[in-house]
Coordinates of C-alpha atoms in Angstrom, one line a residue:
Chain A
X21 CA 53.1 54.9 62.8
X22 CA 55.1 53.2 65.5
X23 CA 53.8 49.5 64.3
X24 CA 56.7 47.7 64.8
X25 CA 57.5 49.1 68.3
X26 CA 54.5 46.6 69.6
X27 CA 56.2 43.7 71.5
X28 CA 53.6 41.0 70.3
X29 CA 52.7 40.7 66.6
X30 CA 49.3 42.3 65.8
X31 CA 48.6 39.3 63.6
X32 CA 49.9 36.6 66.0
X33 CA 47.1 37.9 68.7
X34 CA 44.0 35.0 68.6
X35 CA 40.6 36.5 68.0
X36 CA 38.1 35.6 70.7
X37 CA 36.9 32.6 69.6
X38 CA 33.0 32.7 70.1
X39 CA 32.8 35.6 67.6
X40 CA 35.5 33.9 65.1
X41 CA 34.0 31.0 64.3
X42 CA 29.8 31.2 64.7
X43 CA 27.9 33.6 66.5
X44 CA 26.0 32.4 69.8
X45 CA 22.9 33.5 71.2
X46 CA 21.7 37.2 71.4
X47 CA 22.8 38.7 74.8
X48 CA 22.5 42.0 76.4
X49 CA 26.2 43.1 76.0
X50 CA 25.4 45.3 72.7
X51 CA 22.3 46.1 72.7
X52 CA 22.7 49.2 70.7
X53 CA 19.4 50.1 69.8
X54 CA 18.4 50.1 73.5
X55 CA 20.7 52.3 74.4
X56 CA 20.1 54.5 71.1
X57 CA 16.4 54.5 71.7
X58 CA 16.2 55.0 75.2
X59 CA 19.2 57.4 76.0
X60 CA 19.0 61.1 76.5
X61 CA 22.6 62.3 75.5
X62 CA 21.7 66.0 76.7
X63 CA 25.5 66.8 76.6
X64 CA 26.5 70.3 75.8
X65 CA 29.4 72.2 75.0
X66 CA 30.8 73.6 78.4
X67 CA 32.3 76.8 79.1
X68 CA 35.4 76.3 81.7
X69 CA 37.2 78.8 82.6
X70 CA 40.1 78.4 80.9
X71 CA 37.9 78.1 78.0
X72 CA 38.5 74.8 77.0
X73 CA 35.4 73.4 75.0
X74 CA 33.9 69.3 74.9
X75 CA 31.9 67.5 72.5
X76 CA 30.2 65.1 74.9
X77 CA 30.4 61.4 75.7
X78 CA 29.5 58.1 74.0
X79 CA 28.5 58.2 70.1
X80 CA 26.9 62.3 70.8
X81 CA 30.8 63.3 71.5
X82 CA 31.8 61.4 68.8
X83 CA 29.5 63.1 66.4
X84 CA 30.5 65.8 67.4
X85 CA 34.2 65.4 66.7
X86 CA 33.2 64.6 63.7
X87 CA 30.8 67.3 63.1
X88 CA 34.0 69.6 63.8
X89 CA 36.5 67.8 61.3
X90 CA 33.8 68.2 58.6
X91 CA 33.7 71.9 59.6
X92 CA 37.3 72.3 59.3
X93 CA 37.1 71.1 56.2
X94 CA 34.5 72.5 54.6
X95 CA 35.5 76.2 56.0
X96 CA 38.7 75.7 54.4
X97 CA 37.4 74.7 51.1
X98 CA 35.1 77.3 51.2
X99 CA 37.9 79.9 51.7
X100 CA 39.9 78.6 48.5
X101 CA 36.8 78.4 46.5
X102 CA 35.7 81.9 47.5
X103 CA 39.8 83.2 46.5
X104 CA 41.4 80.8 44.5
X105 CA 45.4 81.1 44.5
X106 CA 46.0 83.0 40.3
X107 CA 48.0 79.7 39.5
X108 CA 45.5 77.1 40.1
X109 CA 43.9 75.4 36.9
X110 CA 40.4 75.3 36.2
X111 CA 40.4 71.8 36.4
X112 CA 41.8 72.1 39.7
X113 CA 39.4 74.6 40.7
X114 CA 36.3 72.1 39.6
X115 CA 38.1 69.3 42.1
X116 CA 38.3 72.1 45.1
X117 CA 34.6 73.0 44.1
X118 CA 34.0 69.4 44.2
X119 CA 35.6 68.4 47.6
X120 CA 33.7 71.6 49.4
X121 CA 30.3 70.1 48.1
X122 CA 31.2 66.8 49.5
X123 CA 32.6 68.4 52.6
X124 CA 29.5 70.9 53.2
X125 CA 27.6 67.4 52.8
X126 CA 29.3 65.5 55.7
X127 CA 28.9 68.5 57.6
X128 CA 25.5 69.0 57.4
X129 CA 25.2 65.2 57.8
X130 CA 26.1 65.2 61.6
X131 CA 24.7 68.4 62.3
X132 CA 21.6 66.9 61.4
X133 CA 22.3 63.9 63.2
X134 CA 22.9 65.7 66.3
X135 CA 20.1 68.0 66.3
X136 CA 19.9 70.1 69.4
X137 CA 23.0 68.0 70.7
X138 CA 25.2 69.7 68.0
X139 CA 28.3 72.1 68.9
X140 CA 28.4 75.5 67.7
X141 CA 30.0 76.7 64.3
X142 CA 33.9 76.6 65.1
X143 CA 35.6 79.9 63.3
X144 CA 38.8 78.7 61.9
X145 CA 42.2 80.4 61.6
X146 CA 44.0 79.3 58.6
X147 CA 46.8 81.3 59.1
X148 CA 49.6 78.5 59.6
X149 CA 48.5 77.6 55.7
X150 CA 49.8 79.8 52.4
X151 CA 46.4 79.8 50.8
X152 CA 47.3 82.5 47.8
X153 CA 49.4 79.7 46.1
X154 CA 48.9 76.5 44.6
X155 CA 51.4 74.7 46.3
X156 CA 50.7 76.2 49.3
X157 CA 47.0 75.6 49.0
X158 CA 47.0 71.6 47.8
X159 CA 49.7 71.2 51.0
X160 CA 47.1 72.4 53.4
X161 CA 44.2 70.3 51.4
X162 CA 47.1 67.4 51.8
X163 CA 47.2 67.7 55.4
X164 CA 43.9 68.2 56.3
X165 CA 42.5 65.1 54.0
X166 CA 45.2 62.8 55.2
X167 CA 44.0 64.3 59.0
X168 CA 41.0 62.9 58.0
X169 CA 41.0 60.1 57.0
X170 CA 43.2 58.9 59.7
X171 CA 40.5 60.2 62.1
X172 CA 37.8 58.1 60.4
X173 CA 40.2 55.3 60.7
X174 CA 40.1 55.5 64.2
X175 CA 37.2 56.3 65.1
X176 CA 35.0 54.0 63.4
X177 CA 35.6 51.3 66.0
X178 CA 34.5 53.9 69.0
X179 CA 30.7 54.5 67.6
X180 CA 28.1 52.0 69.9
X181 CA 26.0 52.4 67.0
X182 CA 26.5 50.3 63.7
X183 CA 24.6 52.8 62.1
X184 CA 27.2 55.4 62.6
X185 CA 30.3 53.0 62.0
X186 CA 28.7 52.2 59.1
X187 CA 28.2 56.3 58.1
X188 CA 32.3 56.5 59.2
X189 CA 32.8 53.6 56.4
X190 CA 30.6 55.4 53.8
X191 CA 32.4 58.9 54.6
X192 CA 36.2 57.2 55.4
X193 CA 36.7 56.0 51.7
X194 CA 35.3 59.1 50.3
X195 CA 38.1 60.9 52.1
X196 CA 40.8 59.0 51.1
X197 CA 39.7 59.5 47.2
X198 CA 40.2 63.1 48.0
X199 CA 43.6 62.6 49.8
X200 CA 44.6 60.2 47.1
X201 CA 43.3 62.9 44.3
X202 CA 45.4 66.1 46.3
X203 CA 48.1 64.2 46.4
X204 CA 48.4 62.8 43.2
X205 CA 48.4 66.8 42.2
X206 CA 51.1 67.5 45.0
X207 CA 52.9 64.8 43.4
X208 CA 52.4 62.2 41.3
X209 CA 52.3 59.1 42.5
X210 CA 52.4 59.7 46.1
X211 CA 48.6 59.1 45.9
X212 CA 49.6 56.0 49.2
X213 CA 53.2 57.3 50.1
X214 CA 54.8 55.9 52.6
X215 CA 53.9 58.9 55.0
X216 CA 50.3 57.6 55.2
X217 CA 50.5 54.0 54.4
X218 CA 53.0 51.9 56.3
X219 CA 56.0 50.3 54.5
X220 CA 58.3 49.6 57.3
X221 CA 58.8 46.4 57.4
X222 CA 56.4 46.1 60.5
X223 CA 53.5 44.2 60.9
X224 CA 50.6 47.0 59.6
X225 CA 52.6 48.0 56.5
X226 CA 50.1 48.1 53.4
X227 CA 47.5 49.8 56.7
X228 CA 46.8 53.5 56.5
X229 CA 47.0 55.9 59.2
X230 CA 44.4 55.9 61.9
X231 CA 44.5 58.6 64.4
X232 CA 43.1 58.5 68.0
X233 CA 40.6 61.1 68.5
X234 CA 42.6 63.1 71.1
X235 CA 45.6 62.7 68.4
X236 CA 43.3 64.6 66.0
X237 CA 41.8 67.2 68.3
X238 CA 45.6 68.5 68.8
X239 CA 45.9 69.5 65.3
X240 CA 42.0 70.9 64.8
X241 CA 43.4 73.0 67.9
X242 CA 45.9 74.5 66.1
X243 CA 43.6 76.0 63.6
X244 CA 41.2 77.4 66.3
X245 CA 41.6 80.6 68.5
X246 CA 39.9 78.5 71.3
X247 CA 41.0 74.8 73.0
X248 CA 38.6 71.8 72.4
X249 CA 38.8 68.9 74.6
X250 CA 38.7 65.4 73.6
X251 CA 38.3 64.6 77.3
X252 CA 34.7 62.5 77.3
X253 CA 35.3 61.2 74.0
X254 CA 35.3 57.1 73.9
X255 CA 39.1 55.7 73.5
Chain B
X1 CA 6.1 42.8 72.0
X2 CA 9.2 44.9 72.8
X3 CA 10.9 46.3 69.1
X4 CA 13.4 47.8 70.8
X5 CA 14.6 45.1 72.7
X6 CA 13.9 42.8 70.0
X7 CA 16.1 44.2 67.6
X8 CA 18.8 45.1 69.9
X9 CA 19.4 41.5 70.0
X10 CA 18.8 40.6 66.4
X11 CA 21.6 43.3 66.0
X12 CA 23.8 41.5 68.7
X13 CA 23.6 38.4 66.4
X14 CA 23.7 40.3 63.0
X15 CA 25.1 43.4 63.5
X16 CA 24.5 44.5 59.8
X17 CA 21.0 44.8 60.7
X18 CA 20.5 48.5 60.9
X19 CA 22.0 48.5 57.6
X20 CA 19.3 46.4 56.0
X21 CA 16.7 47.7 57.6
X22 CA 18.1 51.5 56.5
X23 CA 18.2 49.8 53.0
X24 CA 14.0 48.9 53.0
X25 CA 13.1 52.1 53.4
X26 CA 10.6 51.4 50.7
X27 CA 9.1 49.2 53.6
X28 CA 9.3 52.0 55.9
X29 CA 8.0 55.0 54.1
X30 CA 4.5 54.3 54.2
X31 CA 4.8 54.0 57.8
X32 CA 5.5 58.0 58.5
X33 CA 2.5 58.5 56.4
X34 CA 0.2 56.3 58.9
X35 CA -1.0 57.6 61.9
X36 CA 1.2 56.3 65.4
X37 CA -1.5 53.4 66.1
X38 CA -1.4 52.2 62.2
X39 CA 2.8 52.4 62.5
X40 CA 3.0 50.3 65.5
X41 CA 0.4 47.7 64.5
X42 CA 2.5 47.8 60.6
X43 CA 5.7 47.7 62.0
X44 CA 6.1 43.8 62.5
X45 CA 5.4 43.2 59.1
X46 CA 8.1 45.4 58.2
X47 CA 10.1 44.5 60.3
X48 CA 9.5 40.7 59.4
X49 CA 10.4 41.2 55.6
X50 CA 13.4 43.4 56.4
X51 CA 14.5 40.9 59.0
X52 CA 13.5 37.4 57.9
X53 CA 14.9 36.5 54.6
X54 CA 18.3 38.4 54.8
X55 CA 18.7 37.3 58.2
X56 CA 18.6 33.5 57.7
X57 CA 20.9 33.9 54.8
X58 CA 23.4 35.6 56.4
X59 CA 24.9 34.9 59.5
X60 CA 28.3 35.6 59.5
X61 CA 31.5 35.2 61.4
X62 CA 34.7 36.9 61.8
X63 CA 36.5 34.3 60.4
X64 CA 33.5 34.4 57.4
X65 CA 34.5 38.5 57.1
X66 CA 38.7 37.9 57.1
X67 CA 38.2 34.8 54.9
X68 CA 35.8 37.0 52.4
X69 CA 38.6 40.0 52.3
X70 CA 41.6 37.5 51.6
X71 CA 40.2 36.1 48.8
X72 CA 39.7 39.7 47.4
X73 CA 43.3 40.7 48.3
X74 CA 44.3 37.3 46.2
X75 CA 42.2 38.5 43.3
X76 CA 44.0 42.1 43.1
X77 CA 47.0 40.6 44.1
X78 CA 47.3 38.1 41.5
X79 CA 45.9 40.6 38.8
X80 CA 48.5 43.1 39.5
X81 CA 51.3 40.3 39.6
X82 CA 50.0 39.3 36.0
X83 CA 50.3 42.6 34.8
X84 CA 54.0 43.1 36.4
X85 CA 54.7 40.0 34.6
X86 CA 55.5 38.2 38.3
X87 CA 53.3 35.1 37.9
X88 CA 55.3 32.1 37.0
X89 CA 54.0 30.0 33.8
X90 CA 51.4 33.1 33.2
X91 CA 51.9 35.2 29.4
X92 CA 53.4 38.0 30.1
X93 CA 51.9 41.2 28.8
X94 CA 53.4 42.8 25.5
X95 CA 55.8 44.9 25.8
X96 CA 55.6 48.4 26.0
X97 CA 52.3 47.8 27.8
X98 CA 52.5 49.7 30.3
X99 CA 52.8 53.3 29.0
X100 CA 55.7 55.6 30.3
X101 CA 55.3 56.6 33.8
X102 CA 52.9 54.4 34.6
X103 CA 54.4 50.9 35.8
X104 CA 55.3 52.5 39.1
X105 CA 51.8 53.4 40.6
X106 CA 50.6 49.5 39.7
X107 CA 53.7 48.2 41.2
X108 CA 52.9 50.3 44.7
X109 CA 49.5 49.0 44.6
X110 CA 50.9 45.9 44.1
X111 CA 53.0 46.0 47.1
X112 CA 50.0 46.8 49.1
X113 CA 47.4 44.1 47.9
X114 CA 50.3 41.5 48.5
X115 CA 50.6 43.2 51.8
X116 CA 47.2 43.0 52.9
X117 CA 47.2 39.1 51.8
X118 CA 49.8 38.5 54.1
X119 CA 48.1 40.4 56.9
X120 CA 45.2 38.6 56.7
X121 CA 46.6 35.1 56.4
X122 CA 48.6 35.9 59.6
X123 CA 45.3 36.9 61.1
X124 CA 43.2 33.6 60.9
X125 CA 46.3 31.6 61.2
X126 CA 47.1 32.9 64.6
X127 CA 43.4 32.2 65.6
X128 CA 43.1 29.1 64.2
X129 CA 41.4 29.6 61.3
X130 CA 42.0 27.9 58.0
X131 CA 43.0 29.7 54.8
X132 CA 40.4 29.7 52.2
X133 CA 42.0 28.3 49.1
X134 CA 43.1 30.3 46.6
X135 CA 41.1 30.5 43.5
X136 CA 41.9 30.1 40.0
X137 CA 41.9 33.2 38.2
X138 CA 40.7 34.2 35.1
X139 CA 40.5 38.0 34.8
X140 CA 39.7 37.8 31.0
X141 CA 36.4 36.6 32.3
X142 CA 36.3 33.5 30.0
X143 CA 37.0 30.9 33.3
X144 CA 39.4 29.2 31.0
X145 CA 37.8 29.1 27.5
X146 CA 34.7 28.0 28.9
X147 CA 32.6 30.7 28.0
X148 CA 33.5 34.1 25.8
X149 CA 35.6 36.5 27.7
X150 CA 34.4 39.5 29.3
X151 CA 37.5 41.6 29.1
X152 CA 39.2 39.8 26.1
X153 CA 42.0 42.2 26.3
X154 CA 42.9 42.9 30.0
X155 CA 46.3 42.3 29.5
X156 CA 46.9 43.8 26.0
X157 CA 45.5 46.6 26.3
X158 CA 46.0 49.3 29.1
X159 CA 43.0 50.9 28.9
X160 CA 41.1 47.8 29.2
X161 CA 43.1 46.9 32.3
X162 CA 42.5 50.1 33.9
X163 CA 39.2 49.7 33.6
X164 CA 39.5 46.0 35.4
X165 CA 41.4 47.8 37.8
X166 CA 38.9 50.3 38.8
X167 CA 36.4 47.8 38.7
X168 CA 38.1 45.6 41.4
X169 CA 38.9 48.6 43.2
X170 CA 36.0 50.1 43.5
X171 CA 34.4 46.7 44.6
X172 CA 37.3 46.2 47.1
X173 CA 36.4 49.1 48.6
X174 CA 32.6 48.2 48.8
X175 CA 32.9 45.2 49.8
X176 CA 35.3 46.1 53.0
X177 CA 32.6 48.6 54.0
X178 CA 29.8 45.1 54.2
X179 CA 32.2 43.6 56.3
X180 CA 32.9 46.1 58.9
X181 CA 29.6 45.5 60.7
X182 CA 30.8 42.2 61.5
X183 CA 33.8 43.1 63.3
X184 CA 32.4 45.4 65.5
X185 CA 32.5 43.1 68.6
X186 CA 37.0 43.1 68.1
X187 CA 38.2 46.5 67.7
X188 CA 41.4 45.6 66.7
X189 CA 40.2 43.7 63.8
X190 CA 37.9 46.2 62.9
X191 CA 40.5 48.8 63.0
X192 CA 42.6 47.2 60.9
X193 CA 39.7 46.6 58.3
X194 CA 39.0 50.2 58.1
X195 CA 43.0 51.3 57.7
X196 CA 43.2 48.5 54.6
X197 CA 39.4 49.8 53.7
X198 CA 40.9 53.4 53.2
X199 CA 44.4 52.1 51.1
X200 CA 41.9 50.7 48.3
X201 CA 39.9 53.6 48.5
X202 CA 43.4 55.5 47.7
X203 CA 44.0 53.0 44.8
X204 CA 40.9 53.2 43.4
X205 CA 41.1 57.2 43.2
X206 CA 44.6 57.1 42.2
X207 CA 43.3 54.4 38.8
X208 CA 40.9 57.0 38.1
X209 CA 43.5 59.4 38.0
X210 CA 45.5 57.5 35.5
X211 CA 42.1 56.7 33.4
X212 CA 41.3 60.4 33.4
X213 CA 44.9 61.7 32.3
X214 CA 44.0 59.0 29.5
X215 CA 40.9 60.6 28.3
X216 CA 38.2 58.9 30.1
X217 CA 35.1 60.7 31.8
X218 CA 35.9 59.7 35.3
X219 CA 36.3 61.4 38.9
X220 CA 38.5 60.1 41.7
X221 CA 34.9 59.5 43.4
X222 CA 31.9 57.5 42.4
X223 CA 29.7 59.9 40.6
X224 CA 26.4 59.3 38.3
X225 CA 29.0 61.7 35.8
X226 CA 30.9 58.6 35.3
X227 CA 31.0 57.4 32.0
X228 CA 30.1 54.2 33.1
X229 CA 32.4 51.1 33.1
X230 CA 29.9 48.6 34.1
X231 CA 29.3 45.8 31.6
X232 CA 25.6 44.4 31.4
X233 CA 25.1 41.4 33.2
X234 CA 28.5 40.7 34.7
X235 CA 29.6 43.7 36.6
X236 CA 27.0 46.2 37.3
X237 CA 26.6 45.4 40.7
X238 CA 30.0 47.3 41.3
X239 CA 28.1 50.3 41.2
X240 CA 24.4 49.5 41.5
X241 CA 23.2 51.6 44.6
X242 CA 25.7 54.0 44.6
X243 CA 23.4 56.4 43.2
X244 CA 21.3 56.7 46.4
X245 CA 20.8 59.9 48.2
X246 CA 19.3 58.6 51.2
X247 CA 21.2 58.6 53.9
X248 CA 20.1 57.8 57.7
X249 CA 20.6 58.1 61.1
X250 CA 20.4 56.6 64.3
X251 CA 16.6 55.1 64.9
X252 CA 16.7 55.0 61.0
X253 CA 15.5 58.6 60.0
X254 CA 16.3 60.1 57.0
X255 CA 18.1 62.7 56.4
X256 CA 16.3 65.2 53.8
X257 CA 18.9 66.1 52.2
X258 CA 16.8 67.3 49.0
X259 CA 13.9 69.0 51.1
X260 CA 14.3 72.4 52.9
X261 CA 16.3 73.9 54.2
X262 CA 19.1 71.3 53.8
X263 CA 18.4 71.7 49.7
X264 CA 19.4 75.4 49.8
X265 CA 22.5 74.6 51.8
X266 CA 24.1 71.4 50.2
X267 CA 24.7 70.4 46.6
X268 CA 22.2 67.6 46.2
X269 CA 23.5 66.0 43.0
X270 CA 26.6 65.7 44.7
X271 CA 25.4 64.0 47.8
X272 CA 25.4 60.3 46.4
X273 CA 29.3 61.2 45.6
X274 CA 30.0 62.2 49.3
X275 CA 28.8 58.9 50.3
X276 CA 30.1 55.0 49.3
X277 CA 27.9 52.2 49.9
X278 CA 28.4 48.7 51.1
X279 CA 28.1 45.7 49.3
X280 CA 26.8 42.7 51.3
X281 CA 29.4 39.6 51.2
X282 CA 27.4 38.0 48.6
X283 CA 27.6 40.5 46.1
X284 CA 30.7 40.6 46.7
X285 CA 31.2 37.3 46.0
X286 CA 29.7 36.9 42.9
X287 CA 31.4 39.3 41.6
X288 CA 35.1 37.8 42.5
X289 CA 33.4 35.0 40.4
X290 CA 33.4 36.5 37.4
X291 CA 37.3 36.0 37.3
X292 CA 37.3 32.7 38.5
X293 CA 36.9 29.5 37.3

């Protein structure tokens, strides 16, 4: 969270003025429902031959990406669900079982969305995580919330569609009660730690992370046995 | 008559649109039922009741959006200063109030409301824009002895404070999810409202947390297993709607979440948790009302 590396204050930038103060006449320039209505998005995942993988352009690779988060997620609640490290509560276990419902929910949410335009199921490795403790579990459910909520934070403002920022709004705050909840467990009180909300002194301290989607990608990559690209995706 | 293009610029001027229109699906429901010809010759009248009356009464501004959030961020802000005893000339709470281990979390959050009013203000101050003034606040609900409080004991008594807490955090969070339609034209802006969108979302899980390790019936979500906070005629609108399970996608289908196959593969009682819902600006207003005077 480099916020204070900017040379010009966030805050000290104007806003464009028309859309400050009143809203002018309808033009062309966002006519999202045109473009939802009328466009094809025939995208598919591509086989190069270093097998490297994409999720498409415009609000269809964005889906997508999230589409894969959601299956990262779910997949790895599913695993601790299924085999629960011996030392996790009941009470714990009810949260997991919880955040996997909610998870298999956002999942099935884009894949629906997508229809035909949808990726495959990804096959996670979870290897890098210690999933037969509780520590070791709510660390990797730490890391993989906080991932996603930063992701939501950034991508929200790349969807064409209102309809899907306003699904990232309604799925974003729903993450960060989870994050909030698995890290309240990791530790108390660390529920907005410094690590995810900024208190530096800069200009976006009291802001949460927000990750670009190529920024995100790199990590999904590190728990898949094949590369996806975040080439195509809006930036 | 082209829809398409028709609402593609009602959207350019009200970009909540979609939202509304998702929200009349009672409108729109009969329409799958009628054949195509019957759909296309209802669909103005739909469209005119989803559009009309919301549409004139809202037609908001950036400037409308920041000014609505800083006047929430002064509300949380000045009800956790209360409660750290930081507001000059205000009673200060009894002490041994705050129960052992538990002044730390409501001084972070603190930290971060104060933060976010400070963000703001620097916001529509470098674009010209003038502060909204700060209200008066009365988070007893009485607005000064006019009228019999809501929350009598907000500041004696933790649990009732909590309670406020989640209340105004839950709404915060609501509330910042109305607005973000309206900032879609200045990603920058709309950026930011998202990152603050997502620390309330963090506080309000976190003051669950404390009511739960306190004995009340609550997740770090919004769930219908809630014992419910709301109190009749003042704040139920914090969690009216929440319950939904409808959930739509571009070109406003529907996802069938509780029809095959989707039934067999997700939890439906759990899918109105998985999802929080907006509140429009003027919900959200009233509600910051109810603790000012």
């Amino acid at each position: 969270m480099n916020s204070t590396s900017l040379s010009r204050l966030f805050a000290a930038r104007p806003v464009r003025r028309r859309t400050f103060f009143r809203v002018a006449g309808a033009t062309a320039a966002s006519s999202a429902l045109v473009l939802a209505g009328c466009s094809k998005d025939d995208e598919t995942p591509e086989v190069t031959a270093e097998q490297t993988f994409t999720l498409g352009t415009g609000d269809t690779g964005l889906l997508n990406y999230a589409y894969l988060l959601e299956q990262l997620e779910a997949a790895f609640y599913d695993k601790v669900v299924a085999t629960p490290p011996s030392d996790m509560s009941a009470a714990e276990l009810a949260y997991f079982t919880d955040l996997r419902d909610h998870e298999v929910i956002h999942r099935e949410f884009f894949k629906f969305a997508l229809g035909t335009s949808a990726i495959g199921t990804a096959v996670f490795n979870f290897g890098s995580f210690t999933l037969t403790t509780r520590a070791g579990v709510l660390a990797a459910a730490q890391t993989l919330e906080d991932l996603g909520v930063a992701a939501y934070n950034g991508a929200g403002k790349l969807f064409i569609d209102p309809v899907y920022l306003g699904v990232a709004g309604k799925i974003a705050s729903v993450e960060a009660r989870h994050a909030a909840l698995i890290r309240d467990l990791v530790l108390p009180n660390s529920f907005a730690a410094a690590d995810v909300v900024a208190n530096d002194g800069g200009e976006f301290d009291g802001l949460d992370a927000a990750k670009t989607p190529a920024q995100v990608i790199a990590v999904v990559n590190t728990f898949l046995n094949i590369t996806i690209s975040a080439a195509g995706l809006p930036s | 008559m082209n829809i398409l293009k028709l609402l593609a610029d009602l959207a350019e001027v009200d970009p909540t649109l979609y939202d509304r229109l998702s929200s009349r699906r009672a409108a729109f429901a009969p329409l799958s039922k009628l054949g195509r010809k019957a759909a296309l010759a209802a669909l103005p009248v739909a469209l005119a009741t989803a559009i009309v009356p919301a549409h004139a009464r809202d037609i908001r501004t950036i400037l409308d959006s920041l000014n609505l959030a800083l006047v929430l961020e002064y509300l949380e802000s000045e009800f956790y200063a209360r409660a750290l005893g930081l507001v000059a000339g205000a009673p200060s709470v009894p002490a041994g109030f705050f129960p052992a281990g538990t002044r730390p979390a409501i001084e972070t959050i603190y930290r971060h409301e104060q933060q976010h009013v400070r963000f703001l203000e620097r916001v529509i101050q470098a674009s010209g824009g003038t502060l909204p003034a700060k209200p008066r606040f009365d988070f007893t609900g009485s607005k000064n002895g006019a009228q019999a409080a809501v929350f009598a004991d907000v500041f004696t008594n933790f649990d009732t404070f909590l309670q406020v807490a989640q209340t105004l955090e839950d709404a915060g969070v609501r509330a910042y999810k109305g607005q973000v339609g309206f900032l879609q034209t200045d990603n920058s802006l709309l950026e930011a409202a998202l990152r603050i969108h997502a620390v309330e979302a963090r506080h309000a899980s976190h003051i669950r947390t404390m009511r739960r390790a306190r004995g009340a019936n609550v997740k770090n979500w919004v769930s219908a297993t809630d014992a419910s906070i709301a109190v009749p005629g003042k704040t139920e609108a914090v969690y009216a709607g929440e319950e939904l399970v409808n959930q739509f996608i571009a070109g406003l289908r529907q996802v069938p979440f509780d029809q095959a196959p989707l039934n067999t593969v997700v939890a439906v009682a759990k899918v109105a948790e998985a999802f929080d819902e907006p509140i429009p600006a003027s919900t959200a207003t009233s509600l910051v009302s109810i603790f000012t005077y």
